[in-house]
mmCIF file with all atom_site columns, C-alpha atoms in Angstrom:
data_model
loop_
_atom_site.group_PDB
_atom_site.id
_atom_site.type_symbol
_atom_site.label_atom_id
_atom_site.label_alt_id
_atom_site.label_comp_id
_atom_site.label_asym_id
_atom_site.label_entity_id
_atom_site.label_seq_id
_atom_site.pdbx_PDB_ins_code
_atom_site.Cartn_x
_atom_site.Cartn_y
_atom_site.Cartn_z
_atom_site.occupancy
_atom_site.B_iso_or_equiv
_atom_site.pdbx_formal_charge
_atom_site.auth_seq_id
_atom_site.auth_comp_id
_atom_site.auth_asym_id
_atom_site.auth_atom_id
_atom_site.pdbx_PDB_model_num
ATOM 1   C CA . MET I 1 1   ? -9.844  -14.858 -9.386  1.00 0.00 ? 21  MET I CA 1
ATOM 2   C CA . LYS I 1 2   ? -11.448 -11.831 -10.290 1.00 0.00 ? 22  LYS I CA 1
ATOM 3   C CA . LYS I 1 3   ? -9.137  -8.742  -8.581  1.00 0.00 ? 23  LYS I CA 1
ATOM 4   C CA . ARG I 1 4   ? -11.164 -6.926  -6.468  1.00 0.00 ? 24  ARG I CA 1
ATOM 5   C CA . ILE I 1 5   ? -11.073 -2.784  -6.090  1.00 0.00 ? 25  ILE I CA 1
ATOM 6   C CA . LEU I 1 6   ? -12.626 -1.185  -3.580  1.00 0.00 ? 26  LEU I CA 1
ATOM 7   C CA . LEU I 1 7   ? -13.920 2.466   -3.548  1.00 0.00 ? 27  LEU I CA 1
ATOM 8   C CA . ILE I 1 8   ? -15.347 4.423   -1.157  1.00 0.00 ? 28  ILE I CA 1
ATOM 9   C CA . TRP I 1 9   ? -16.852 8.346   -2.084  1.00 0.00 ? 29  TRP I CA 1
ATOM 10  C CA . LEU I 1 10  ? -17.675 10.154  1.282   1.00 0.00 ? 30  LEU I CA 1
ATOM 11  C CA . THR I 1 11  ? -19.182 13.562  -0.443  1.00 0.00 ? 31  THR I CA 1
ATOM 12  C CA . LEU I 1 12  ? -23.112 13.052  -1.406  1.00 0.00 ? 32  LEU I CA 1
ATOM 13  C CA . LEU I 1 13  ? -22.587 9.355   -2.256  1.00 0.00 ? 33  LEU I CA 1
ATOM 14  C CA . LEU I 1 14  ? -20.884 6.980   -0.501  1.00 0.00 ? 34  LEU I CA 1
ATOM 15  C CA . ILE I 1 15  ? -19.644 4.210   -2.998  1.00 0.00 ? 35  ILE I CA 1
ATOM 16  C CA . VAL I 1 16  ? -17.833 0.702   -2.969  1.00 0.00 ? 36  VAL I CA 1
ATOM 17  C CA . MET I 1 17  ? -17.513 -0.430  -6.484  1.00 0.00 ? 37  MET I CA 1
ATOM 18  C CA . VAL I 1 18  ? -15.683 -4.215  -7.087  1.00 0.00 ? 38  VAL I CA 1
ATOM 19  C CA . GLY I 1 19  ? -14.187 -4.037  -10.130 1.00 0.00 ? 39  GLY I CA 1
ATOM 20  C CA . CYS I 1 20  ? -11.702 -5.782  -12.977 1.00 0.00 ? 40  CYS I CA 1
ATOM 21  C CA . GLY I 1 21  ? -8.891  -3.926  -14.285 1.00 0.00 ? 41  GLY I CA 1
ATOM 22  C CA . LYS I 1 22  ? -8.956  -3.711  -18.260 1.00 0.00 ? 42  LYS I CA 1
ATOM 23  C CA . GLU I 1 23  ? -6.040  -5.204  -19.709 1.00 0.00 ? 43  GLU I CA 1
ATOM 24  C CA . GLY I 1 24  ? -2.686  -3.760  -19.795 1.00 0.00 ? 44  GLY I CA 1
ATOM 25  C CA . LEU I 1 25  ? -2.997  -2.815  -16.057 1.00 0.00 ? 45  LEU I CA 1
ATOM 26  C CA . ASN I 1 26  ? -1.191  -2.977  -13.587 1.00 0.00 ? 46  ASN I CA 1
ATOM 27  C CA . ASP I 1 27  ? -2.051  -5.726  -11.365 1.00 0.00 ? 47  ASP I CA 1
ATOM 28  C CA . ASN I 1 28  ? -0.846  -4.702  -7.680  1.00 0.00 ? 48  ASN I CA 1
ATOM 29  C CA . ASP I 1 29  ? -3.928  -4.754  -5.600  1.00 0.00 ? 49  ASP I CA 1
ATOM 30  C CA . ASN I 1 30  ? -5.497  -5.042  -3.078  1.00 0.00 ? 50  ASN I CA 1
ATOM 31  C CA . ASN I 1 31  ? -8.518  16.537  12.868  1.00 0.00 ? 51  ASN I CA 1
ATOM 32  C CA . GLN I 1 32  ? -9.859  14.326  15.976  1.00 0.00 ? 52  GLN I CA 1
ATOM 33  C CA . ASP I 1 33  ? -13.187 15.134  16.564  1.00 0.00 ? 53  ASP I CA 1
ATOM 34  C CA . SER I 1 34  ? -15.595 11.786  16.859  1.00 0.00 ? 54  SER I CA 1
ATOM 35  C CA . ASN I 1 35  ? -19.045 12.349  15.109  1.00 0.00 ? 55  ASN I CA 1
ATOM 36  C CA . LYS I 1 36  ? -21.836 10.553  13.809  1.00 0.00 ? 56  LYS I CA 1
ATOM 37  C CA . LEU I 1 37  ? -22.660 11.714  10.471  1.00 0.00 ? 57  LEU I CA 1
ATOM 38  C CA . GLY I 1 38  ? -26.672 12.374  9.805   1.00 0.00 ? 58  GLY I CA 1
ATOM 39  C CA . LYS I 1 39  ? -26.576 13.212  5.536   1.00 0.00 ? 59  LYS I CA 1
ATOM 40  C CA . ILE I 1 40  ? -28.784 10.515  3.615   1.00 0.00 ? 60  ILE I CA 1
ATOM 41  C CA . GLU I 1 41  ? -25.837 9.062   2.030   1.00 0.00 ? 61  GLU I CA 1
ATOM 42  C CA . GLU I 1 42  ? -25.691 5.699   0.468   1.00 0.00 ? 62  GLU I CA 1
ATOM 43  C CA . VAL I 1 43  ? -24.031 2.417   -0.484  1.00 0.00 ? 63  VAL I CA 1
ATOM 44  C CA . GLU I 1 44  ? -23.612 1.016   -3.807  1.00 0.00 ? 64  GLU I CA 1
ATOM 45  C CA . VAL I 1 45  ? -22.282 -2.211  -4.715  1.00 0.00 ? 65  VAL I CA 1
ATOM 46  C CA . VAL I 1 46  ? -21.294 -3.128  -8.153  1.00 0.00 ? 66  VAL I CA 1
ATOM 47  C CA . GLU I 1 47  ? -19.511 -6.229  -9.816  1.00 0.00 ? 67  GLU I CA 1
ATOM 48  C CA . VAL I 1 48  ? -17.734 -5.830  -12.690 1.00 0.00 ? 68  VAL I CA 1
ATOM 49  C CA . PRO I 1 49  ? -16.987 -7.296  -15.744 1.00 0.00 ? 69  PRO I CA 1
ATOM 50  C CA . ASP I 1 50  ? -20.033 -9.438  -15.746 1.00 0.00 ? 70  ASP I CA 1
ATOM 51  C CA . MET I 1 51  ? -22.646 -6.551  -16.419 1.00 0.00 ? 71  MET I CA 1
ATOM 52  C CA . LYS I 1 52  ? -24.269 -8.018  -13.426 1.00 0.00 ? 72  LYS I CA 1
ATOM 53  C CA . ASN I 1 53  ? -24.844 -5.574  -10.935 1.00 0.00 ? 73  ASN I CA 1
ATOM 54  C CA . LYS I 1 54  ? -26.090 -5.948  -7.570  1.00 0.00 ? 74  LYS I CA 1
ATOM 55  C CA . THR I 1 55  ? -26.798 -2.601  -5.823  1.00 0.00 ? 75  THR I CA 1
ATOM 56  C CA . ILE I 1 56  ? -27.028 -2.162  -2.157  1.00 0.00 ? 76  ILE I CA 1
ATOM 57  C CA . LYS I 1 57  ? -28.266 1.008   -0.330  1.00 0.00 ? 77  LYS I CA 1
ATOM 58  C CA . VAL I 1 58  ? -28.286 2.041   3.287   1.00 0.00 ? 78  VAL I CA 1
ATOM 59  C CA . LYS I 1 59  ? -28.049 5.316   4.869   1.00 0.00 ? 79  LYS I CA 1
ATOM 60  C CA . ARG I 1 60  ? -24.179 6.579   5.268   1.00 0.00 ? 80  ARG I CA 1
ATOM 61  C CA . GLU I 1 61  ? -24.964 6.887   9.332   1.00 0.00 ? 81  GLU I CA 1
ATOM 62  C CA . GLU I 1 62  ? -26.287 3.159   9.768   1.00 0.00 ? 82  GLU I CA 1
ATOM 63  C CA . LEU I 1 63  ? -22.200 2.275   8.533   1.00 0.00 ? 83  LEU I CA 1
ATOM 64  C CA . GLY I 1 64  ? -21.458 3.371   11.704  1.00 0.00 ? 84  GLY I CA 1
ATOM 65  C CA . GLU I 1 65  ? -19.093 5.994   13.377  1.00 0.00 ? 85  GLU I CA 1
ATOM 66  C CA . PHE I 1 66  ? -16.913 8.019   11.241  1.00 0.00 ? 86  PHE I CA 1
ATOM 67  C CA . THR I 1 67  ? -13.589 9.942   12.959  1.00 0.00 ? 87  THR I CA 1
ATOM 68  C CA . SER I 1 68  ? -11.732 12.891  10.866  1.00 0.00 ? 88  SER I CA 1
ATOM 69  C CA . ILE I 1 69  ? -7.831  12.151  11.520  1.00 0.00 ? 89  ILE I CA 1
ATOM 70  C CA . ARG I 1 70  ? -6.229  14.553  8.790   1.00 0.00 ? 90  ARG I CA 1
ATOM 71  C CA . LYS I 1 71  ? -7.382  16.489  6.272   1.00 0.00 ? 91  LYS I CA 1
ATOM 72  C CA . MET I 1 72  ? -5.747  18.883  3.804   1.00 0.00 ? 92  MET I CA 1
ATOM 73  C CA . GLU I 1 73  ? -8.136  21.667  1.615   1.00 0.00 ? 93  GLU I CA 1
ATOM 74  C CA . SER I 1 74  ? -5.500  23.360  -0.742  1.00 0.00 ? 94  SER I CA 1
ATOM 75  C CA . GLU I 1 75  ? -3.158  20.751  -1.808  1.00 0.00 ? 95  GLU I CA 1
ATOM 76  C CA . ASN I 1 76  ? -2.067  21.420  -5.400  1.00 0.00 ? 96  ASN I CA 1
ATOM 77  C CA . VAL I 1 77  ? 0.186   18.964  -5.925  1.00 0.00 ? 97  VAL I CA 1
ATOM 78  C CA . SER I 1 78  ? 1.071   18.078  -9.479  1.00 0.00 ? 98  SER I CA 1
ATOM 79  C CA . ALA I 1 79  ? 2.843   15.229  -11.663 1.00 0.00 ? 99  ALA I CA 1
ATOM 80  C CA . GLU I 1 80  ? 2.849   15.222  -15.087 1.00 0.00 ? 100 GLU I CA 1
ATOM 81  C CA . ASN I 1 81  ? 4.060   13.859  -18.692 1.00 0.00 ? 101 ASN I CA 1
ATOM 82  C CA . GLU I 1 82  ? 3.874   14.905  -22.300 1.00 0.00 ? 102 GLU I CA 1
ATOM 83  C CA . LEU I 1 83  ? 0.317   14.369  -22.363 1.00 0.00 ? 103 LEU I CA 1
ATOM 84  C CA . ILE I 1 84  ? -1.355  14.736  -18.723 1.00 0.00 ? 104 ILE I CA 1
ATOM 85  C CA . LYS I 1 85  ? -1.256  16.614  -16.007 1.00 0.00 ? 105 LYS I CA 1
ATOM 86  C CA . ILE I 1 86  ? -2.502  15.097  -12.521 1.00 0.00 ? 106 ILE I CA 1
ATOM 87  C CA . THR I 1 87  ? -3.197  17.467  -9.750  1.00 0.00 ? 107 THR I CA 1
ATOM 88  C CA . ILE I 1 88  ? -4.446  16.880  -6.478  1.00 0.00 ? 108 ILE I CA 1
ATOM 89  C CA . THR I 1 89  ? -6.588  19.668  -4.584  1.00 0.00 ? 109 THR I CA 1
ATOM 90  C CA . ASP I 1 90  ? -7.897  18.047  -1.696  1.00 0.00 ? 110 ASP I CA 1
ATOM 91  C CA . TYR I 1 91  ? -7.648  15.047  0.599   1.00 0.00 ? 111 TYR I CA 1
ATOM 92  C CA . LYS I 1 92  ? -8.980  13.517  3.767   1.00 0.00 ? 112 LYS I CA 1
ATOM 93  C CA . LEU I 1 93  ? -8.416  10.648  5.931   1.00 0.00 ? 113 LEU I CA 1
ATOM 94  C CA . GLU I 1 94  ? -10.835 9.035   7.747   1.00 0.00 ? 114 GLU I CA 1
ATOM 95  C CA . GLU I 1 95  ? -11.776 6.417   10.753  1.00 0.00 ? 115 GLU I CA 1
ATOM 96  C CA . LEU I 1 96  ? -14.511 4.149   10.600  1.00 0.00 ? 116 LEU I CA 1
ATOM 97  C CA . LYS I 1 97  ? -15.756 1.522   13.265  1.00 0.00 ? 117 LYS I CA 1
ATOM 98  C CA . PRO I 1 98  ? -18.722 0.523   11.473  1.00 0.00 ? 118 PRO I CA 1
ATOM 99  C CA . ASN I 1 99  ? -21.694 -1.479  13.162  1.00 0.00 ? 119 ASN I CA 1
ATOM 100 C CA . ASP I 1 100 ? -21.781 -4.600  13.483  1.00 0.00 ? 120 ASP I CA 1
ATOM 101 C CA . GLU I 1 101 ? -24.121 -5.699  10.656  1.00 0.00 ? 121 GLU I CA 1
ATOM 102 C CA . TYR I 1 102 ? -21.184 -4.324  8.386   1.00 0.00 ? 122 TYR I CA 1
ATOM 103 C CA . LYS I 1 103 ? -18.143 -5.823  9.004   1.00 0.00 ? 123 LYS I CA 1
ATOM 104 C CA . ASP I 1 104 ? -18.398 -9.217  7.338   1.00 0.00 ? 124 ASP I CA 1
ATOM 105 C CA . TYR I 1 105 ? -18.843 -6.970  4.212   1.00 0.00 ? 125 TYR I CA 1
ATOM 106 C CA . PHE I 1 106 ? -15.437 -5.395  4.955   1.00 0.00 ? 126 PHE I CA 1
ATOM 107 C CA . LYS I 1 107 ? -13.778 -8.561  5.526   1.00 0.00 ? 127 LYS I CA 1
ATOM 108 C CA . ASP I 1 108 ? -14.770 -9.656  2.535   1.00 0.00 ? 128 ASP I CA 1
ATOM 109 C CA . PHE I 1 109 ? -12.713 -7.214  0.900   1.00 0.00 ? 129 PHE I CA 1
ATOM 110 C CA . GLY I 1 110 ? -9.268  -8.047  2.624   1.00 0.00 ? 130 GLY I CA 1
ATOM 111 C CA . ILE I 1 111 ? -9.956  -5.434  5.700   1.00 0.00 ? 131 ILE I CA 1
ATOM 112 C CA . VAL I 1 112 ? -8.127  -6.903  8.475   1.00 0.00 ? 132 VAL I CA 1
ATOM 113 C CA . ASN I 1 113 ? -9.113  -4.725  11.730  1.00 0.00 ? 133 ASN I CA 1
ATOM 114 C CA . LEU I 1 114 ? -12.782 -4.482  11.708  1.00 0.00 ? 134 LEU I CA 1
ATOM 115 C CA . ASP I 1 115 ? -12.784 -2.206  14.426  1.00 0.00 ? 135 ASP I CA 1
ATOM 116 C CA . GLU I 1 116 ? -11.394 0.778   12.966  1.00 0.00 ? 136 GLU I CA 1
ATOM 117 C CA . ILE I 1 117 ? -11.267 0.925   9.365   1.00 0.00 ? 137 ILE I CA 1
ATOM 118 C CA . SER I 1 118 ? -8.987  3.937   7.352   1.00 0.00 ? 138 SER I CA 1
ATOM 119 C CA . ILE I 1 119 ? -10.714 5.532   4.897   1.00 0.00 ? 139 ILE I CA 1
ATOM 120 C CA . LEU I 1 120 ? -8.823  7.809   2.228   1.00 0.00 ? 140 LEU I CA 1
ATOM 121 C CA . ASP I 1 121 ? -10.613 10.317  0.234   1.00 0.00 ? 141 ASP I CA 1
ATOM 122 C CA . ILE I 1 122 ? -8.606  12.258  -2.674  1.00 0.00 ? 142 ILE I CA 1
ATOM 123 C CA . ASN I 1 123 ? -9.786  14.870  -4.948  1.00 0.00 ? 143 ASN I CA 1
ATOM 124 C CA . PHE I 1 124 ? -7.530  15.989  -8.073  1.00 0.00 ? 144 PHE I CA 1
ATOM 125 C CA . LYS I 1 125 ? -7.997  17.562  -11.620 1.00 0.00 ? 145 LYS I CA 1
ATOM 126 C CA . PHE I 1 126 ? -6.923  15.680  -14.476 1.00 0.00 ? 146 PHE I CA 1
ATOM 127 C CA . GLU I 1 127 ? -5.787  18.040  -17.314 1.00 0.00 ? 147 GLU I CA 1
ATOM 128 C CA . ASN I 1 128 ? -5.173  16.406  -21.021 1.00 0.00 ? 148 ASN I CA 1
ATOM 129 C CA . LEU I 1 129 ? -1.998  19.066  -21.875 1.00 0.00 ? 149 LEU I CA 1
ATOM 130 C CA . SER I 1 130 ? -1.853  18.514  -25.988 1.00 0.00 ? 150 SER I CA 1
ATOM 131 C CA . ASN I 1 131 ? -3.678  19.661  -28.960 1.00 0.00 ? 151 ASN I CA 1
ATOM 132 C CA . ASP I 1 132 ? -5.541  16.115  -29.902 1.00 0.00 ? 152 ASP I CA 1
ATOM 133 C CA . ILE I 1 133 ? -8.284  14.396  -28.449 1.00 0.00 ? 153 ILE I CA 1
ATOM 134 C CA . LEU I 1 134 ? -6.887  11.559  -25.752 1.00 0.00 ? 154 LEU I CA 1
ATOM 135 C CA . GLU I 1 135 ? -8.184  8.662   -25.836 1.00 0.00 ? 155 GLU I CA 1
ATOM 136 C CA . LEU I 1 136 ? -7.533  6.801   -22.495 1.00 0.00 ? 156 LEU I CA 1
ATOM 137 C CA . ASP I 1 137 ? -6.936  2.907   -21.908 1.00 0.00 ? 157 ASP I CA 1
ATOM 138 C CA . SER I 1 138 ? -7.348  2.984   -18.190 1.00 0.00 ? 158 SER I CA 1
ATOM 139 C CA . LEU I 1 139 ? -8.196  4.664   -15.033 1.00 0.00 ? 159 LEU I CA 1
ATOM 140 C CA . GLN I 1 140 ? -6.607  2.750   -12.954 1.00 0.00 ? 160 GLN I CA 1
ATOM 141 C CA . GLY I 1 141 ? -3.773  3.437   -10.464 1.00 0.00 ? 161 GLY I CA 1
ATOM 142 C CA . ARG I 1 142 ? -1.853  2.824   -7.033  1.00 0.00 ? 162 ARG I CA 1
ATOM 143 C CA . LEU I 1 143 ? -1.499  3.730   -4.027  1.00 0.00 ? 163 LEU I CA 1
ATOM 144 C CA . THR I 1 144 ? 1.151   3.545   -1.629  1.00 0.00 ? 164 THR I CA 1
ATOM 145 C CA . THR I 1 145 ? 1.561   5.130   2.003   1.00 0.00 ? 165 THR I CA 1
ATOM 146 C CA . ASN I 1 146 ? 4.564   5.164   4.253   1.00 0.00 ? 166 ASN I CA 1
ATOM 147 C CA . THR I 1 147 ? 3.067   1.884   6.354   1.00 0.00 ? 167 THR I CA 1
ATOM 148 C CA . GLY I 1 148 ? 4.166   0.073   3.194   1.00 0.00 ? 168 GLY I CA 1
ATOM 149 C CA . GLU I 1 149 ? 0.574   -0.797  2.070   1.00 0.00 ? 169 GLU I CA 1
ATOM 150 C CA . GLU I 1 150 ? -0.097  -0.372  -1.680  1.00 0.00 ? 170 GLU I CA 1
ATOM 151 C CA . VAL I 1 151 ? -3.805  -1.063  -2.754  1.00 0.00 ? 171 VAL I CA 1
ATOM 152 C CA . SER I 1 152 ? -4.942  -0.567  -6.584  1.00 0.00 ? 172 SER I CA 1
ATOM 153 C CA . VAL I 1 153 ? -7.554  2.014   -7.015  1.00 0.00 ? 173 VAL I CA 1
ATOM 154 C CA . LEU I 1 154 ? -9.711  3.867   -9.979  1.00 0.00 ? 174 LEU I CA 1
ATOM 155 C CA . LEU I 1 155 ? -9.782  7.208   -10.851 1.00 0.00 ? 175 LEU I CA 1
ATOM 156 C CA . ASP I 1 156 ? -13.674 8.227   -10.887 1.00 0.00 ? 176 ASP I CA 1
ATOM 157 C CA . PHE I 1 157 ? -15.037 11.771  -12.399 1.00 0.00 ? 177 PHE I CA 1
ATOM 158 C CA . PHE I 1 158 ? -17.618 13.728  -11.238 1.00 0.00 ? 178 PHE I CA 1
ATOM 159 C CA . GLU I 1 159 ? -19.454 15.317  -14.072 1.00 0.00 ? 179 GLU I CA 1
ATOM 160 C CA . GLU I 1 160 ? -19.727 12.271  -16.648 1.00 0.00 ? 180 GLU I CA 1
ATOM 161 C CA . LYS I 1 161 ? -20.917 8.922   -14.995 1.00 0.00 ? 181 LYS I CA 1
ATOM 162 C CA . ASP I 1 162 ? -20.272 5.872   -17.239 1.00 0.00 ? 182 ASP I CA 1
ATOM 163 C CA . LYS I 1 163 ? -19.791 7.978   -20.532 1.00 0.00 ? 183 LYS I CA 1
ATOM 164 C CA . ASN I 1 164 ? -16.592 9.400   -22.328 1.00 0.00 ? 184 ASN I CA 1
ATOM 165 C CA . ASN I 1 165 ? -15.053 8.818   -18.830 1.00 0.00 ? 185 ASN I CA 1
ATOM 166 C CA . PHE I 1 166 ? -11.920 8.127   -21.175 1.00 0.00 ? 186 PHE I CA 1
ATOM 167 C CA . LYS I 1 167 ? -12.184 10.421  -23.816 1.00 0.00 ? 187 LYS I CA 1
ATOM 168 C CA . PHE I 1 168 ? -10.654 13.855  -23.094 1.00 0.00 ? 188 PHE I CA 1
ATOM 169 C CA . PHE I 1 169 ? -10.777 16.578  -25.983 1.00 0.00 ? 189 PHE I CA 1
ATOM 170 C CA . GLU I 1 170 ? -7.947  18.951  -26.269 1.00 0.00 ? 190 GLU I CA 1
ATOM 171 C CA . LYS I 1 171 ? -6.686  20.669  -23.402 1.00 0.00 ? 191 LYS I CA 1
ATOM 172 C CA . GLU I 1 172 ? -9.658  19.399  -21.093 1.00 0.00 ? 192 GLU I CA 1
ATOM 173 C CA . VAL I 1 173 ? -9.366  19.452  -17.308 1.00 0.00 ? 193 VAL I CA 1
ATOM 174 C CA . LYS I 1 174 ? -11.893 16.883  -15.918 1.00 0.00 ? 194 LYS I CA 1
ATOM 175 C CA . LYS I 1 175 ? -12.378 17.037  -11.651 1.00 0.00 ? 195 LYS I CA 1
ATOM 176 C CA . GLY I 1 176 ? -12.735 13.610  -10.296 1.00 0.00 ? 196 GLY I CA 1
ATOM 177 C CA . SER I 1 177 ? -11.758 11.532  -6.786  1.00 0.00 ? 197 SER I CA 1
ATOM 178 C CA . VAL I 1 178 ? -9.985  8.296   -6.030  1.00 0.00 ? 198 VAL I CA 1
ATOM 179 C CA . SER I 1 179 ? -11.228 6.816   -2.554  1.00 0.00 ? 199 SER I CA 1
ATOM 180 C CA . THR I 1 180 ? -10.074 3.285   -1.111  1.00 0.00 ? 200 THR I CA 1
ATOM 181 C CA . VAL I 1 181 ? -10.508 1.412   2.389   1.00 0.00 ? 201 VAL I CA 1
ATOM 182 C CA . LEU I 1 182 ? -6.740  0.509   3.890   1.00 0.00 ? 202 LEU I CA 1
ATOM 183 C CA . ASN I 1 183 ? -5.464  -1.672  6.460   1.00 0.00 ? 203 ASN I CA 1
ATOM 184 C CA . SER I 1 184 ? -2.932  0.514   7.998   1.00 0.00 ? 204 SER I CA 1
ATOM 185 C CA . ASN I 1 185 ? -4.362  2.503   11.237  1.00 0.00 ? 205 ASN I CA 1
ATOM 186 C CA . ALA I 1 186 ? -5.474  5.845   10.000  1.00 0.00 ? 206 ALA I CA 1
ATOM 187 C CA . LYS I 1 187 ? -2.682  6.952   13.219  1.00 0.00 ? 207 LYS I CA 1
ATOM 188 C CA . GLU I 1 188 ? 0.176   6.003   11.317  1.00 0.00 ? 208 GLU I CA 1
ATOM 189 C CA . ILE I 1 189 ? -0.742  6.799   7.848   1.00 0.00 ? 209 ILE I CA 1
ATOM 190 C CA . GLU I 1 190 ? 1.292   10.609  7.394   1.00 0.00 ? 210 GLU I CA 1
ATOM 191 C CA . SER I 1 191 ? 1.905   10.464  3.345   1.00 0.00 ? 211 SER I CA 1
ATOM 192 C CA . PHE I 1 192 ? 1.030   8.320   0.273   1.00 0.00 ? 212 PHE I CA 1
ATOM 193 C CA . LYS I 1 193 ? 1.763   8.475   -3.194  1.00 0.00 ? 213 LYS I CA 1
ATOM 194 C CA . LEU I 1 194 ? -1.416  8.280   -6.125  1.00 0.00 ? 214 LEU I CA 1
ATOM 195 C CA . ILE I 1 195 ? 0.311   6.552   -8.880  1.00 0.00 ? 215 ILE I CA 1
ATOM 196 C CA . TYR I 1 196 ? -0.981  6.507   -12.763 1.00 0.00 ? 216 TYR I CA 1
ATOM 197 C CA . ASP I 1 197 ? 0.370   4.701   -15.273 1.00 0.00 ? 217 ASP I CA 1
ATOM 198 C CA . ASP I 1 198 ? 3.882   4.124   -13.467 1.00 0.00 ? 218 ASP I CA 1
ATOM 199 C CA . TYR I 1 199 ? 4.965   7.433   -14.928 1.00 0.00 ? 219 TYR I CA 1
ATOM 200 C CA . ILE I 1 200 ? 2.961   10.061  -12.766 1.00 0.00 ? 220 ILE I CA 1
ATOM 201 C CA . ILE I 1 201 ? 3.316   9.852   -8.987  1.00 0.00 ? 221 ILE I CA 1
ATOM 202 C CA . LEU I 1 202 ? 2.169   12.417  -6.726  1.00 0.00 ? 222 LEU I CA 1
ATOM 203 C CA . GLU I 1 203 ? 3.525   12.180  -3.706  1.00 0.00 ? 223 GLU I CA 1
ATOM 204 C CA . SER I 1 204 ? 1.758   14.319  -0.536  1.00 0.00 ? 224 SER I CA 1
ATOM 205 C CA . ASN I 1 205 ? 3.126   14.014  3.005   1.00 0.00 ? 225 ASN I CA 1
ATOM 206 C CA . PHE I 1 206 ? 0.423   14.722  5.828   1.00 0.00 ? 226 PHE I CA 1
ATOM 207 C CA . LYS I 1 207 ? 2.334   16.762  8.371   1.00 0.00 ? 227 LYS I CA 1
#
């Protein structure tokens, strides 16, 4: 069965990506102001790896009502190994009450409570600590929360889409994001861990 990863960007574009991990990846799948955002933003659905992409685009406000639950604008939590350093710069947790016409869409990705969907967005910096060109096997990681939920996530970089995402020149720093939907009640999510390559573990507490 194809493994699915759901990603949501809530900046200029709201992107939902479904994908398969590359070989050698871990196979573990999967503040309180209510407002309807009026910016024109889009949802994009991409099927991987058959390369037969199907795209659906809608305005962000058509998805439903977003409520900001928690956010941190200057976190700077970092972890590293001998080659890589990852620093979480900021994150936000939102709750989405989707409109009825999009509930089946989220249901297809295993979301149980279709009335209140938790969305976590994390921005980070990814740094090559070495003096050599670093080529990664994967950009896939895992995210766990204090509620016990664990999902697969993808590290996405802002500057280069579909080009050189896996290559880092010596001492290069790239900015990127991780976004995902969660089954856990947003008000019960108090902390999370972002895990990359099993050895780089970044832990952040909302309190």
